[in-house]
Amino acid sequence: MGPVFAVVLVFVGCCSNVVFLELLVRDYPGCGNIVTFAQFVFIALEGFIFETNFGCKKPAIPISNYVIMVTMFFTVSVINNYALNFNIAMPLHMIFRSGSLIANMILGIIILKKRYSASKYLSIALVSAGIFICTIMSAKQVNVSNEDSEDQGFYAFMHWLIGIAMLTFALLMSARMGIFQETLYKKYGKHSKEALFYNHCLPLPGFLLLSTNIYRHCVLFSQSTPVLIPGVELSVPIMWIYLLINVITQYVCIRGVFILTTECASLTVTLVVTLRKFLSLIFSIIYFQNPFTAWHWVGTAVVFVGTLLYTEVWSSVRAALRGPDAKEKKAE
């Protein structure tokens, strides 16, 4: 399977995943836990069969290291989905998570003692400014929508601030996990499929803490509008169909990213994922008619310009365009 096929998987899988996640969240804003649980079970089951050969294959990386990674991964996944309960609109959720570059750079400087070029610092400033603009405009929308009652407005705003704090924490934790993975891969080699399995299998007992919420949403999903499946004459609640498609598209997306990491340079992977986020955001705004002002568009544009600057896409494109000429000059 080549890189073109992988790019198709990423765009189709991830964009479809966002659509069905929003369909779920629109009717049941607190369904993040059951969505996360379903995704983890599906990917863990697939990995148990095809990666570990039903538990017969020993891991290349010690389990103790996976336990640390899994604790961070589980925390990030649950908090990101749970933040949707706190008046966080899906476009803001996507824009905020695009700020992972900031967190990676900050923690890279603090933990790994890395130093970056001026263009990298400029790109991070742009991403930070874009997220700040979008966050401030979303905060104003929360206040305006609740201006009828001062108490209600204050409560809604504080509720929203908790959601922003959760997204910020998840962003930093995700960056810390990335650095931990980087050190593990340097020591033991890259084992992406193995890591994917253990990251989704080991956290499953942790969902017992969320079992009440998950069971409640199972009941709510079962009470949703039934839909007749053609061919089999079977009636299934619509929310279960949305959840199933969400889980499958999440798996397709992750598999696409995995293939890309093995076939392409990290720059290409970052660019594809960034473009996918941008398309998902545009689709979410247009199809679901999410509130999005001119300032939101400005903030979004600044975030993506900063992201592209960070990945050095511009210099890579220029080098590719003048590649033959540059080579001839060097040869002379």
mmCIF file of N, CA, C and O in Angstrom, residues 120 266-272 274-275 304-321:
data_model
loop_
_atom_site.group_PDB
_atom_site.id
_atom_site.type_symbol
_atom_site.label_atom_id
_atom_site.label_comp_id
_atom_site.label_asym_id
_atom_site.label_seq_id
_atom_site.Cartn_x
_atom_site.Cartn_y
_atom_site.Cartn_z
ATOM 1 N N LYS A 120 11.047 28.980 13.437
ATOM 2 C CA LYS A 120 10.253 28.090 14.302
ATOM 3 C C LYS A 120 9.556 28.903 15.400
ATOM 4 O O LYS A 120 8.375 28.709 15.683
ATOM 5 N N SER A 266 8.538 12.619 7.928
ATOM 6 C CA SER A 266 7.675 13.172 8.980
ATOM 7 C C SER A 266 7.048 14.493 8.555
ATOM 8 O O SER A 266 5.922 14.826 8.942
ATOM 9 N N LEU A 267 7.774 15.263 7.719
ATOM 10 C CA LEU A 267 7.248 16.531 7.200
ATOM 11 C C LEU A 267 5.984 16.302 6.386
ATOM 12 O O LEU A 267 4.987 17.020 6.537
ATOM 13 N N THR A 268 6.011 15.279 5.531
ATOM 14 C CA THR A 268 4.842 14.946 4.708
ATOM 15 C C THR A 268 3.662 14.536 5.570
ATOM 16 O O THR A 268 2.526 14.952 5.328
ATOM 17 N N VAL A 269 3.933 13.738 6.601
ATOM 18 C CA VAL A 269 2.875 13.285 7.514
ATOM 19 C C VAL A 269 2.235 14.476 8.206
ATOM 20 O O VAL A 269 1.009 14.594 8.268
ATOM 21 N N THR A 270 3.066 15.390 8.709
ATOM 22 C CA THR A 270 2.563 16.581 9.406
ATOM 23 C C THR A 270 1.709 17.433 8.485
ATOM 24 O O THR A 270 0.647 17.931 8.877
ATOM 25 N N LEU A 271 2.173 17.603 7.241
ATOM 26 C CA LEU A 271 1.428 18.415 6.273
ATOM 27 C C LEU A 271 0.070 17.785 5.963
ATOM 28 O O LEU A 271 -0.956 18.479 5.947
ATOM 29 N N VAL A 272 0.041 16.477 5.738
ATOM 30 C CA VAL A 272 -1.217 15.775 5.428
ATOM 31 C C VAL A 272 -2.199 15.901 6.585
ATOM 32 O O VAL A 272 -3.379 16.202 6.392
ATOM 33 N N THR A 274 -2.244 18.178 8.923
ATOM 34 C CA THR A 274 -2.652 19.585 9.053
ATOM 35 C C THR A 274 -3.742 19.933 8.041
ATOM 36 O O THR A 274 -4.750 20.562 8.385
ATOM 37 N N LEU A 275 -3.542 19.523 6.789
ATOM 38 C CA LEU A 275 -4.553 19.779 5.752
ATOM 39 C C LEU A 275 -5.858 19.057 6.068
ATOM 40 O O LEU A 275 -6.947 19.577 5.819
ATOM 41 N N PHE A 304 -2.997 27.934 10.716
ATOM 42 C CA PHE A 304 -2.506 27.049 9.663
ATOM 43 C C PHE A 304 -1.283 27.605 8.937
ATOM 44 O O PHE A 304 -0.400 26.853 8.531
ATOM 45 N N VAL A 305 -1.182 28.931 8.809
ATOM 46 C CA VAL A 305 0.036 29.530 8.251
ATOM 47 C C VAL A 305 1.212 29.236 9.179
ATOM 48 O O VAL A 305 2.299 28.857 8.729
ATOM 49 N N GLY A 306 0.978 29.400 10.486
ATOM 50 C CA GLY A 306 2.019 29.106 11.466
ATOM 51 C C GLY A 306 2.437 27.642 11.435
ATOM 52 O O GLY A 306 3.622 27.319 11.535
ATOM 53 N N THR A 307 1.460 26.745 11.268
ATOM 54 C CA THR A 307 1.755 25.307 11.209
ATOM 55 C C THR A 307 2.594 24.964 9.981
ATOM 56 O O THR A 307 3.574 24.222 10.062
ATOM 57 N N LEU A 308 2.220 25.531 8.835
ATOM 58 C CA LEU A 308 2.972 25.285 7.600
ATOM 59 C C LEU A 308 4.381 25.874 7.679
ATOM 60 O O LEU A 308 5.337 25.283 7.180
ATOM 61 N N LEU A 309 4.514 27.027 8.332
ATOM 62 C CA LEU A 309 5.828 27.643 8.512
ATOM 63 C C LEU A 309 6.706 26.765 9.398
ATOM 64 O O LEU A 309 7.895 26.574 9.131
ATOM 65 N N TYR A 310 6.110 26.195 10.430
ATOM 66 C CA TYR A 310 6.850 25.325 11.354
ATOM 67 C C TYR A 310 7.374 24.081 10.641
ATOM 68 O O TYR A 310 8.504 23.646 10.872
ATOM 69 N N THR A 311 6.561 23.502 9.760
ATOM 70 C CA THR A 311 6.961 22.277 9.061
ATOM 71 C C THR A 311 7.859 22.554 7.853
ATOM 72 O O THR A 311 8.240 21.630 7.141
ATOM 73 N N GLU A 312 8.178 23.855 7.638
ATOM 74 C CA GLU A 312 9.094 24.259 6.560
ATOM 75 C C GLU A 312 8.601 23.817 5.185
ATOM 76 O O GLU A 312 9.383 23.452 4.303
ATOM 77 N N VAL A 313 7.279 23.862 5.002
ATOM 78 C CA VAL A 313 6.700 23.480 3.718
ATOM 79 C C VAL A 313 7.136 24.440 2.620
ATOM 80 O O VAL A 313 7.457 24.031 1.509
ATOM 81 N N TRP A 314 7.154 25.759 2.972
ATOM 82 C CA TRP A 314 7.479 26.753 1.950
ATOM 83 C C TRP A 314 8.885 26.501 1.386
ATOM 84 O O TRP A 314 9.086 26.509 0.166
ATOM 85 N N SER A 315 9.859 26.305 2.269
ATOM 86 C CA SER A 315 11.232 26.091 1.803
ATOM 87 C C SER A 315 11.355 24.775 1.033
ATOM 88 O O SER A 315 12.108 24.681 0.064
ATOM 89 N N SER A 316 10.589 23.773 1.454
ATOM 90 C CA SER A 316 10.625 22.480 0.747
ATOM 91 C C SER A 316 10.051 22.601 -0.660
ATOM 92 O O SER A 316 10.585 22.027 -1.607
ATOM 93 N N VAL A 317 8.955 23.361 -0.783
ATOM 94 C CA VAL A 317 8.335 23.570 -2.102
ATOM 95 C C VAL A 317 9.281 24.347 -3.014
ATOM 96 O O VAL A 317 9.467 23.997 -4.184
ATOM 97 N N ARG A 318 9.916 25.404 -2.449
ATOM 98 C CA ARG A 318 10.854 26.198 -3.250
ATOM 99 C C ARG A 318 12.041 25.348 -3.701
ATOM 100 O O ARG A 318 12.484 25.427 -4.843
ATOM 101 N N ALA A 319 12.535 24.512 -2.792
ATOM 102 C CA ALA A 319 13.673 23.645 -3.123
ATOM 103 C C ALA A 319 13.293 22.636 -4.207
ATOM 104 O O ALA A 319 14.081 22.348 -5.111
ATOM 105 N N ALA A 320 12.051 22.129 -4.125
ATOM 106 C CA ALA A 320 11.590 21.153 -5.116
ATOM 107 C C ALA A 320 11.429 21.804 -6.495
ATOM 108 O O ALA A 320 11.749 21.203 -7.523
ATOM 109 N N LEU A 321 10.933 23.075 -6.499
ATOM 110 C CA LEU A 321 10.710 23.772 -7.768
ATOM 111 C C LEU A 321 12.022 24.121 -8.473
ATOM 112 O O LEU A 321 12.123 24.065 -9.689
#
